[in-house]
Amino acid sequence: MDFSFTEEQLMLQDVARRIAQEKIAPSAEHHDRTGEFPLDNIRLLGENGLMGIEVPAEYGGAGMDPIAYVLAMVEVAAGDGAHSTIMSVNNSLFCNGILTHGSEAQKQKYVRAIAEGEAIGAFALTEPQSGSDATAMRCRAVKQADGSFVINGKKSWITSGPVAKYIVLFAMTDPDQGARGITAFMIDTDKPGFHRGKTEPKLGIRASATCEIEFQDYQAAAEDVLGKEGEGFKIAMGVLDAGRIGIASQAIGIARAAYEATLEYVRDRKAFGAAIGTFQMTQAKIADMKCKLDAALLLTLRAAWVKGQGKRFSNEAAIAKLTASEAAMWITHQAVQIHGGMGYSKEMPLERYFRDAKITEIYEGTSEIQRLVIARNETGLR
Ligand code: COS
């Protein structure tokens, strides 16, 4: 077993760290306070290959592996959680699914624009009444005699929905078939029949715009189907497996930022005549933070490695996401506690890390869904 990274992986990590520390972190407070979408920074990340890390160069990407993706995501998330959410959706949920299931024309048209940072992508699975139970969706795509589809319905909690040019949409084409009646479509948001609802006010990752979207007699051509008709659920699940590696990496980045700020604070802050880092209660927290952070990173790198081997990685991705998101919640919680009043104040970024971390236990499969996936894989029972 080799724990070292390649020169290329380290170079990408370095590029991501530089952009995150020089451009993203300094504006994170502004983006969090205003909720302003960080378009310029997203373009910059795209120009540097960070919006299509695993996308081959022929489609405008960096042509790198899932390990490089983890390393870069961690750096961007350490700069700001909201930026890493946008990056994760573009890389994992948008480009990944099209690369795996798309036609050559779809790869050229949709992947290139997002990988090069010229446009923003989104992924629309969740609906107002269906989240974890994805097969309960009501959005309908009705096939016409000429092979095209007419789409009607609502999708909610769409990350980058307010700004996305293209969306991977999941709609029911055959409700009698349940999971096997769902089809994936490529949506162009400039076409008639596509509407955006209000932007969601959120606890954290506030600059990653989120909204409801609605389809009213949206016409999708036969060539807009992604993969095959009826394969949508499996496409969504496969894409979410990859997405969970991204969210695990995001959780690690947010947690690392909180951990590093805490290390600095416990060295400087004095109480009862000594640095608080010399107190055993603080030391125990520091040790536990570091163990959880390293465990999360190693599990996430393992999931990325299995993905890179071309094997099924659903279980490893669920284990990584569950471990990393719960670690991030615990670490940011302890970081706020150690900082005391300063942790609770908006003068320091600790309270933002705490708010940003929470979503990693919810989106792309809640912690409860990750436990369900892991237990099903381990026991073989349903
Ligand atoms: N990769 C590929 N195929 C998968 C898969 C995966 N990760 N997970 C399931 N499938 C396939 C199954 O093999 C099955 O195929 P067959 O019909 O050929 O047997 C089919 O999909 C249905 O699978 P299953 O019966 O396990 O589906 P369930 O309805 O029981 O749902 C859960 C399984 C709950 C795990 C799934 O719905 C899920 O992950 N939900 C969370 C969704 C989510 O993350 N939402 C957040 C939206 S993005 S913010």
Short mmCIF file of C-alpha atoms and ligand atoms in Angstrom, two decimals:
data_model
loop_
_atom_site.label_atom_id
_atom_site.label_comp_id
_atom_site.label_asym_id
_atom_site.label_seq_id
_atom_site.Cartn_x
_atom_site.Cartn_y
_atom_site.Cartn_z
CA MET A 1 0.00 0.00 0.00
CA ASP A 2 1.32 3.41 -1.02
CA PHE A 3 0.07 6.51 0.82
CA SER A 4 1.96 8.99 -1.36
CA PHE A 5 0.35 11.16 -4.02
CA THR A 6 1.55 11.59 -7.60
CA GLU A 7 3.21 14.79 -8.75
CA GLU A 8 0.11 15.63 -10.83
CA GLN A 9 -2.24 15.13 -7.88
CA LEU A 10 -0.06 17.36 -5.71
CA MET A 11 0.07 20.02 -8.43
CA LEU A 12 -3.72 20.16 -8.67
CA GLN A 13 -3.97 20.27 -4.88
CA ASP A 14 -1.55 23.18 -4.90
CA VAL A 15 -3.54 25.11 -7.54
CA ALA A 16 -6.76 24.53 -5.57
CA ARG A 17 -5.12 25.61 -2.29
CA ARG A 18 -3.71 28.78 -3.84
CA ILE A 19 -7.06 29.85 -5.32
CA ALA A 20 -8.89 28.87 -2.13
CA GLN A 21 -6.59 30.83 0.17
CA GLU A 22 -5.93 33.87 -2.07
CA LYS A 23 -9.36 34.39 -3.67
CA ILE A 24 -12.04 32.31 -2.00
CA ALA A 25 -11.36 32.49 1.75
CA PRO A 26 -10.98 36.30 1.78
CA SER A 27 -14.46 36.74 0.22
CA ALA A 28 -16.19 33.90 2.10
CA GLU A 29 -17.66 36.16 4.81
CA HIS A 30 -19.08 38.51 2.14
CA HIS A 31 -20.65 35.66 0.18
CA ASP A 32 -22.07 34.12 3.34
CA ARG A 33 -23.56 37.43 4.53
CA THR A 34 -25.00 38.54 1.18
CA GLY A 35 -25.72 35.14 -0.38
CA GLU A 36 -24.21 36.55 -3.59
CA PHE A 37 -23.33 33.80 -6.08
CA PRO A 38 -19.51 33.77 -6.53
CA LEU A 39 -19.51 33.67 -10.33
CA ASP A 40 -16.00 35.15 -10.83
CA ASN A 41 -14.42 32.65 -8.45
CA ILE A 42 -16.29 29.76 -10.09
CA ARG A 43 -15.01 30.89 -13.50
CA LEU A 44 -11.48 31.06 -12.10
CA LEU A 45 -11.80 27.52 -10.72
CA GLY A 46 -13.08 26.41 -14.13
CA GLU A 47 -10.20 28.06 -15.98
CA ASN A 48 -7.85 26.08 -13.76
CA GLY A 49 -9.46 22.73 -14.50
CA LEU A 50 -11.30 22.46 -11.17
CA MET A 51 -14.83 22.22 -12.58
CA GLY A 52 -14.10 19.08 -14.57
CA ILE A 53 -11.29 17.36 -12.70
CA GLU A 54 -12.12 13.85 -13.92
CA VAL A 55 -13.27 15.06 -17.34
CA PRO A 56 -10.90 13.99 -20.15
CA ALA A 57 -9.02 16.83 -21.85
CA GLU A 58 -10.95 16.17 -25.12
CA TYR A 59 -14.10 17.45 -23.34
CA GLY A 60 -12.37 20.42 -21.73
CA GLY A 61 -11.45 18.89 -18.35
CA ALA A 62 -8.29 18.27 -16.34
CA GLY A 63 -8.26 14.53 -17.16
CA MET A 64 -7.31 13.53 -13.62
CA ASP A 65 -8.42 10.80 -11.22
CA PRO A 66 -10.85 10.66 -8.25
CA ILE A 67 -7.97 11.03 -5.75
CA ALA A 68 -7.05 14.38 -7.32
CA TYR A 69 -10.72 15.35 -7.06
CA VAL A 70 -10.73 14.63 -3.31
CA LEU A 71 -7.54 16.63 -2.72
CA ALA A 72 -8.82 19.64 -4.68
CA MET A 73 -12.29 19.57 -3.11
CA VAL A 74 -10.81 19.53 0.40
CA GLU A 75 -8.77 22.65 -0.40
CA VAL A 76 -11.67 24.60 -1.91
CA ALA A 77 -13.98 23.60 0.96
CA ALA A 78 -11.35 24.74 3.47
CA GLY A 79 -11.55 28.13 1.72
CA ASP A 80 -15.35 28.22 1.68
CA GLY A 81 -18.07 25.58 1.92
CA ALA A 82 -20.45 27.26 -0.54
CA HIS A 83 -17.84 27.37 -3.33
CA SER A 84 -17.15 23.67 -2.82
CA THR A 85 -20.87 22.87 -3.10
CA ILE A 86 -21.01 24.47 -6.55
CA MET A 87 -17.77 22.69 -7.50
CA SER A 88 -19.11 19.35 -6.28
CA VAL A 89 -22.35 19.60 -8.27
CA ASN A 90 -20.53 20.59 -11.46
CA ASN A 91 -17.94 17.81 -11.13
CA SER A 92 -19.80 14.92 -9.55
CA LEU A 93 -23.49 15.29 -10.22
CA PHE A 94 -23.34 16.97 -13.61
CA CYS A 95 -20.19 15.98 -15.56
CA ASN A 96 -19.85 12.51 -14.06
CA GLY A 97 -23.27 11.24 -15.15
CA ILE A 98 -22.93 12.57 -18.69
CA LEU A 99 -19.43 11.11 -19.06
CA THR A 100 -20.70 7.70 -17.94
CA HIS A 101 -24.05 7.60 -19.71
CA GLY A 102 -24.07 10.39 -22.32
CA SER A 103 -23.78 10.21 -26.10
CA GLU A 104 -20.75 11.73 -27.80
CA ALA A 105 -22.84 14.77 -28.79
CA GLN A 106 -24.04 15.24 -25.17
CA LYS A 107 -20.47 15.06 -23.87
CA GLN A 108 -19.31 17.69 -26.38
CA LYS A 109 -22.24 19.99 -25.79
CA TYR A 110 -22.83 19.84 -22.04
CA VAL A 111 -19.63 18.65 -20.36
CA ARG A 112 -17.24 21.05 -22.10
CA ALA A 113 -19.21 24.19 -21.13
CA ILE A 114 -19.27 23.22 -17.45
CA ALA A 115 -15.74 21.76 -17.24
CA GLU A 116 -14.25 24.95 -18.69
CA GLY A 117 -16.18 27.13 -16.23
CA GLU A 118 -18.22 28.88 -18.94
CA ALA A 119 -21.55 27.68 -17.60
CA ILE A 120 -22.99 26.19 -14.41
CA GLY A 121 -24.66 22.78 -14.21
CA ALA A 122 -27.30 21.37 -11.85
CA PHE A 123 -28.90 18.05 -10.92
CA ALA A 124 -32.65 17.79 -10.32
CA LEU A 125 -33.90 14.71 -8.48
CA THR A 126 -35.56 15.96 -5.27
CA GLU A 127 -39.16 17.20 -5.26
CA PRO A 128 -41.19 19.03 -2.64
CA GLN A 129 -42.69 15.72 -1.43
CA SER A 130 -39.82 13.30 -2.26
CA GLY A 131 -36.23 13.45 -1.01
CA SER A 132 -34.81 10.21 0.39
CA ASP A 133 -37.63 8.26 -1.29
CA ALA A 134 -36.56 9.31 -4.77
CA THR A 135 -38.86 6.90 -6.62
CA ALA A 136 -41.90 8.77 -5.22
CA MET A 137 -41.28 11.59 -7.72
CA ARG A 138 -44.25 13.15 -9.51
CA CYS A 139 -42.48 15.06 -12.29
CA ARG A 140 -43.79 13.45 -15.51
CA ALA A 141 -42.26 13.16 -18.99
CA VAL A 142 -44.83 11.94 -21.49
CA LYS A 143 -43.53 10.41 -24.69
CA GLN A 144 -44.95 11.76 -27.95
CA ALA A 145 -45.51 9.91 -31.24
CA ASP A 146 -42.29 11.40 -32.71
CA GLY A 147 -40.16 10.13 -29.80
CA SER A 148 -39.89 13.51 -28.04
CA PHE A 149 -41.19 14.12 -24.48
CA VAL A 150 -43.33 16.75 -22.80
CA ILE A 151 -42.24 17.42 -19.22
CA ASN A 152 -44.38 18.81 -16.38
CA GLY A 153 -43.62 19.03 -12.68
CA LYS A 154 -41.61 20.64 -9.89
CA LYS A 155 -38.16 19.95 -8.45
CA SER A 156 -36.92 21.48 -5.20
CA TRP A 157 -33.63 22.18 -3.42
CA ILE A 158 -31.79 22.51 -6.73
CA THR A 159 -28.23 23.61 -5.99
CA SER A 160 -27.12 26.25 -8.55
CA GLY A 161 -30.72 26.21 -9.87
CA PRO A 162 -30.92 30.03 -10.05
CA VAL A 163 -27.87 30.25 -12.33
CA ALA A 164 -27.63 26.88 -14.12
CA LYS A 165 -27.51 26.82 -17.90
CA TYR A 166 -27.95 23.03 -18.13
CA ILE A 167 -29.60 20.57 -15.76
CA VAL A 168 -29.64 16.78 -15.50
CA LEU A 169 -33.31 16.09 -14.74
CA PHE A 170 -35.02 12.92 -13.53
CA ALA A 171 -38.66 12.45 -14.47
CA MET A 172 -41.14 9.60 -14.39
CA THR A 173 -41.80 8.22 -17.87
CA ASP A 174 -43.66 5.08 -16.73
CA PRO A 175 -45.19 5.44 -13.25
CA ASP A 176 -46.30 1.78 -13.19
CA GLN A 177 -42.66 0.69 -13.27
CA GLY A 178 -41.53 2.54 -10.11
CA ALA A 179 -37.71 2.86 -10.04
CA ARG A 180 -37.55 1.35 -13.54
CA GLY A 181 -39.96 3.99 -14.89
CA ILE A 182 -37.62 6.95 -14.30
CA THR A 183 -35.69 8.56 -17.16
CA ALA A 184 -32.87 11.13 -17.11
CA PHE A 185 -32.99 14.16 -19.44
CA MET A 186 -30.62 16.96 -20.40
CA ILE A 187 -32.39 20.28 -19.88
CA ASP A 188 -31.48 23.63 -21.41
CA THR A 189 -32.81 26.31 -19.06
CA ASP A 190 -33.10 28.85 -21.91
CA LYS A 191 -35.83 26.80 -23.58
CA PRO A 192 -39.53 27.62 -23.14
CA GLY A 193 -41.38 25.76 -20.40
CA PHE A 194 -38.55 26.04 -17.84
CA HIS A 195 -39.17 28.30 -14.81
CA ARG A 196 -37.22 29.12 -11.65
CA GLY A 197 -38.87 29.68 -8.27
CA LYS A 198 -37.64 31.70 -5.30
CA THR A 199 -34.15 31.22 -3.93
CA GLU A 200 -34.13 29.27 -0.65
CA PRO A 201 -32.86 31.13 2.44
CA LYS A 202 -30.48 28.66 4.10
CA LEU A 203 -28.64 28.07 7.38
CA GLY A 204 -25.26 27.58 5.68
CA ILE A 205 -23.51 27.34 2.29
CA ARG A 206 -25.49 30.50 1.64
CA ALA A 207 -23.68 31.59 -1.56
CA SER A 208 -24.50 28.32 -3.34
CA ALA A 209 -27.82 29.46 -4.76
CA THR A 210 -30.64 26.95 -4.28
CA CYS A 211 -34.16 27.16 -5.69
CA GLU A 212 -37.25 25.32 -6.81
CA ILE A 213 -37.65 24.80 -10.56
CA GLU A 214 -40.77 24.05 -12.56
CA PHE A 215 -41.49 22.52 -15.96
CA GLN A 216 -44.65 23.50 -17.81
CA ASP A 217 -44.98 21.65 -21.11
CA TYR A 218 -41.20 21.67 -21.59
CA GLN A 219 -40.37 19.88 -24.86
CA ALA A 220 -37.39 17.51 -24.67
CA ALA A 221 -36.15 15.94 -27.90
CA ALA A 222 -35.47 12.20 -28.10
CA GLU A 223 -31.72 12.99 -28.13
CA ASP A 224 -32.08 14.84 -24.80
CA VAL A 225 -32.57 11.51 -23.00
CA LEU A 226 -29.44 10.69 -20.96
CA GLY A 227 -28.70 6.97 -21.11
CA LYS A 228 -31.72 4.84 -21.90
CA GLU A 229 -35.39 5.36 -21.11
CA GLY A 230 -36.18 3.77 -17.72
CA GLU A 231 -32.52 3.82 -16.57
CA GLY A 232 -32.84 7.13 -14.72
CA PHE A 233 -32.94 5.76 -11.17
CA LYS A 234 -29.77 3.74 -11.60
CA ILE A 235 -28.07 6.73 -13.26
CA ALA A 236 -29.11 8.93 -10.31
CA MET A 237 -27.87 6.40 -7.74
CA GLY A 238 -24.55 5.91 -9.52
CA VAL A 239 -24.04 9.65 -9.83
CA LEU A 240 -24.90 10.11 -6.14
CA ASP A 241 -22.28 7.50 -5.22
CA ALA A 242 -19.70 9.76 -6.88
CA GLY A 243 -21.33 12.82 -5.36
CA ARG A 244 -20.94 11.35 -1.88
CA ILE A 245 -17.16 11.27 -2.33
CA GLY A 246 -17.38 14.97 -3.16
CA ILE A 247 -19.50 15.76 -0.10
CA ALA A 248 -17.19 13.72 2.14
CA SER A 249 -14.29 15.82 0.78
CA GLN A 250 -16.24 19.00 1.38
CA ALA A 251 -16.94 17.98 4.98
CA ILE A 252 -13.22 17.28 5.50
CA GLY A 253 -12.27 20.69 4.09
CA ILE A 254 -14.71 22.57 6.33
CA ALA A 255 -13.61 20.52 9.36
CA ARG A 256 -9.93 21.06 8.58
CA ALA A 257 -10.41 24.83 8.45
CA ALA A 258 -12.13 24.71 11.86
CA TYR A 259 -9.41 22.43 13.25
CA GLU A 260 -6.55 24.63 12.02
CA ALA A 261 -8.17 27.76 13.43
CA THR A 262 -8.57 25.92 16.74
CA LEU A 263 -4.93 24.83 16.86
CA GLU A 264 -3.86 28.45 16.47
CA TYR A 265 -6.33 29.62 19.09
CA VAL A 266 -5.38 27.09 21.78
CA ARG A 267 -1.71 28.02 21.42
CA ASP A 268 -2.43 31.76 21.85
CA ARG A 269 -5.39 32.00 24.19
CA LYS A 270 -4.46 32.16 27.87
CA ALA A 271 -6.61 31.27 30.87
CA PHE A 272 -5.60 30.67 34.47
CA GLY A 273 -2.06 31.73 33.53
CA ALA A 274 -1.48 29.18 30.75
CA ALA A 275 -2.28 28.55 27.06
CA ILE A 276 -5.62 26.71 26.96
CA GLY A 277 -3.98 24.07 24.74
CA THR A 278 -2.08 22.86 27.84
CA PHE A 279 -5.34 21.90 29.61
CA GLN A 280 -6.22 18.23 29.41
CA MET A 281 -9.84 18.88 28.48
CA THR A 282 -8.69 20.92 25.48
CA GLN A 283 -6.02 18.35 24.61
CA ALA A 284 -8.61 15.57 24.54
CA LYS A 285 -10.73 17.57 22.10
CA ILE A 286 -7.72 18.33 19.87
CA ALA A 287 -6.71 14.66 19.78
CA ASP A 288 -10.25 13.51 18.96
CA MET A 289 -10.60 16.18 16.26
CA LYS A 290 -7.37 15.04 14.60
CA CYS A 291 -8.32 11.33 14.75
CA LYS A 292 -11.75 11.98 13.21
CA LEU A 293 -10.26 14.21 10.51
CA ASP A 294 -7.63 11.66 9.48
CA ALA A 295 -10.10 8.75 9.59
CA ALA A 296 -12.51 10.67 7.37
CA LEU A 297 -9.77 11.57 4.89
CA LEU A 298 -8.42 8.03 4.66
CA LEU A 299 -11.92 6.56 4.14
CA THR A 300 -12.65 9.16 1.47
CA LEU A 301 -9.39 8.46 -0.33
CA ARG A 302 -10.24 4.74 -0.17
CA ALA A 303 -13.61 5.37 -1.81
CA ALA A 304 -11.92 7.50 -4.48
CA TRP A 305 -9.32 4.80 -5.06
CA VAL A 306 -12.00 2.11 -5.55
CA LYS A 307 -13.84 4.42 -7.96
CA GLY A 308 -10.58 4.94 -9.87
CA GLN A 309 -10.24 1.14 -10.20
CA GLY A 310 -13.54 1.12 -12.10
CA LYS A 311 -15.24 -1.04 -9.44
CA ARG A 312 -18.57 -0.46 -7.70
CA PHE A 313 -17.91 1.90 -4.80
CA SER A 314 -21.40 2.55 -3.35
CA ASN A 315 -20.54 1.15 0.08
CA GLU A 316 -17.16 2.86 0.37
CA ALA A 317 -18.70 6.19 -0.69
CA ALA A 318 -21.51 5.86 1.87
CA ILE A 319 -19.00 4.97 4.63
CA ALA A 320 -16.84 7.96 3.67
CA LYS A 321 -19.74 10.41 3.52
CA LEU A 322 -21.27 9.26 6.79
CA THR A 323 -17.94 9.35 8.64
CA ALA A 324 -16.77 12.66 7.18
CA SER A 325 -20.04 14.54 7.60
CA GLU A 326 -20.49 13.44 11.21
CA ALA A 327 -16.82 14.24 11.89
CA ALA A 328 -17.30 17.71 10.38
CA MET A 329 -20.34 18.37 12.55
CA TRP A 330 -18.53 17.22 15.69
CA ILE A 331 -15.27 19.04 14.89
CA THR A 332 -16.94 22.36 14.04
CA HIS A 333 -19.10 22.05 17.17
CA GLN A 334 -16.01 21.52 19.35
CA ALA A 335 -14.17 24.31 17.53
CA VAL A 336 -16.97 26.76 18.41
CA GLN A 337 -16.92 25.50 22.02
CA ILE A 338 -13.14 25.91 22.39
CA HIS A 339 -13.32 29.44 20.95
CA GLY A 340 -16.06 30.32 23.48
CA GLY A 341 -17.64 33.71 22.76
CA MET A 342 -15.35 34.20 19.76
CA GLY A 343 -16.65 30.93 18.32
CA TYR A 344 -20.20 32.26 18.53
CA SER A 345 -19.28 35.65 17.08
CA LYS A 346 -19.51 36.52 13.38
CA GLU A 347 -16.13 38.23 13.78
CA MET A 348 -14.54 34.82 13.31
CA PRO A 349 -15.43 32.14 10.74
CA LEU A 350 -16.07 29.37 13.31
CA GLU A 351 -19.84 29.84 13.45
CA ARG A 352 -19.92 29.76 9.60
CA TYR A 353 -17.97 26.48 9.53
CA PHE A 354 -20.49 25.07 12.03
CA ARG A 355 -23.48 26.20 9.92
CA ASP A 356 -21.86 25.05 6.65
CA ALA A 357 -20.97 21.61 8.04
CA LYS A 358 -24.58 20.72 8.86
CA ILE A 359 -25.70 20.31 5.25
CA THR A 360 -23.14 17.55 4.65
CA GLU A 361 -25.25 15.29 6.91
CA ILE A 362 -28.33 16.04 4.80
CA TYR A 363 -27.79 16.43 1.07
CA GLU A 364 -26.84 13.73 -1.45
CA GLY A 365 -28.31 11.21 0.96
CA THR A 366 -28.89 11.88 4.67
CA SER A 367 -26.84 10.09 7.34
CA GLU A 368 -29.85 7.81 7.80
CA ILE A 369 -29.74 6.86 4.09
CA GLN A 370 -25.96 6.25 4.28
CA ARG A 371 -26.54 3.90 7.24
CA LEU A 372 -29.27 2.12 5.28
CA VAL A 373 -26.97 1.69 2.24
CA ILE A 374 -24.08 0.44 4.41
CA ALA A 375 -26.25 -1.99 6.42
CA ARG A 376 -27.87 -3.38 3.25
CA ASN A 377 -24.44 -3.92 1.72
CA GLU A 378 -23.04 -5.52 4.86
CA THR A 379 -25.95 -7.83 5.69
CA GLY A 380 -27.20 -8.54 2.18
CA LEU A 381 -30.69 -7.96 3.64
CA ARG A 382 -33.30 -5.49 2.36
N1 COS B 1 -25.74 2.24 -8.25
C1 COS B 1 -26.36 1.58 -9.27
N2 COS B 1 -27.59 1.01 -9.16
C2 COS B 1 -28.21 1.12 -7.96
C3 COS B 1 -27.63 1.78 -6.87
C4 COS B 1 -26.35 2.37 -7.04
N3 COS B 1 -25.73 3.00 -6.05
N4 COS B 1 -28.48 1.75 -5.83
C5 COS B 1 -29.56 1.06 -6.24
N5 COS B 1 -29.38 0.70 -7.53
C6 COS B 1 -30.31 -0.09 -8.35
C7 COS B 1 -30.63 -1.42 -7.67
O1 COS B 1 -29.68 -2.41 -8.01
C8 COS B 1 -31.99 -1.74 -8.23
O2 COS B 1 -31.83 -2.29 -9.52
P1 COS B 1 -32.80 -3.49 -10.06
O3 COS B 1 -34.17 -2.86 -10.17
O4 COS B 1 -32.21 -3.86 -11.37
O5 COS B 1 -32.75 -4.56 -9.01
C9 COS B 1 -32.65 -0.37 -8.37
O6 COS B 1 -31.57 0.59 -8.44
C10 COS B 1 -33.56 0.00 -7.21
O7 COS B 1 -32.77 -0.12 -6.03
P2 COS B 1 -33.39 -0.29 -4.58
O8 COS B 1 -34.51 -1.28 -4.65
O9 COS B 1 -32.28 -0.52 -3.61
O10 COS B 1 -34.03 1.15 -4.35
P3 COS B 1 -34.81 1.71 -3.11
O11 COS B 1 -36.06 2.32 -3.60
O12 COS B 1 -34.86 0.72 -2.00
O13 COS B 1 -33.89 2.97 -2.69
C11 COS B 1 -32.19 4.12 -1.52
C12 COS B 1 -32.63 2.82 -2.22
C13 COS B 1 -33.06 4.50 -0.34
C14 COS B 1 -30.79 3.80 -1.04
C15 COS B 1 -32.16 5.25 -2.55
O14 COS B 1 -33.48 5.65 -2.89
C16 COS B 1 -31.40 6.46 -2.08
O15 COS B 1 -30.16 6.49 -2.11
N6 COS B 1 -32.11 7.51 -1.66
C17 COS B 1 -31.50 8.75 -1.31
C18 COS B 1 -31.59 9.67 -2.45
C19 COS B 1 -30.73 10.87 -2.23
O16 COS B 1 -29.54 10.77 -1.99
N7 COS B 1 -31.37 12.04 -2.36
C20 COS B 1 -30.68 13.25 -2.27
C21 COS B 1 -30.89 13.95 -3.58
S1 COS B 1 -29.56 14.88 -4.14
S2 COS B 1 -29.43 16.36 -2.92
#
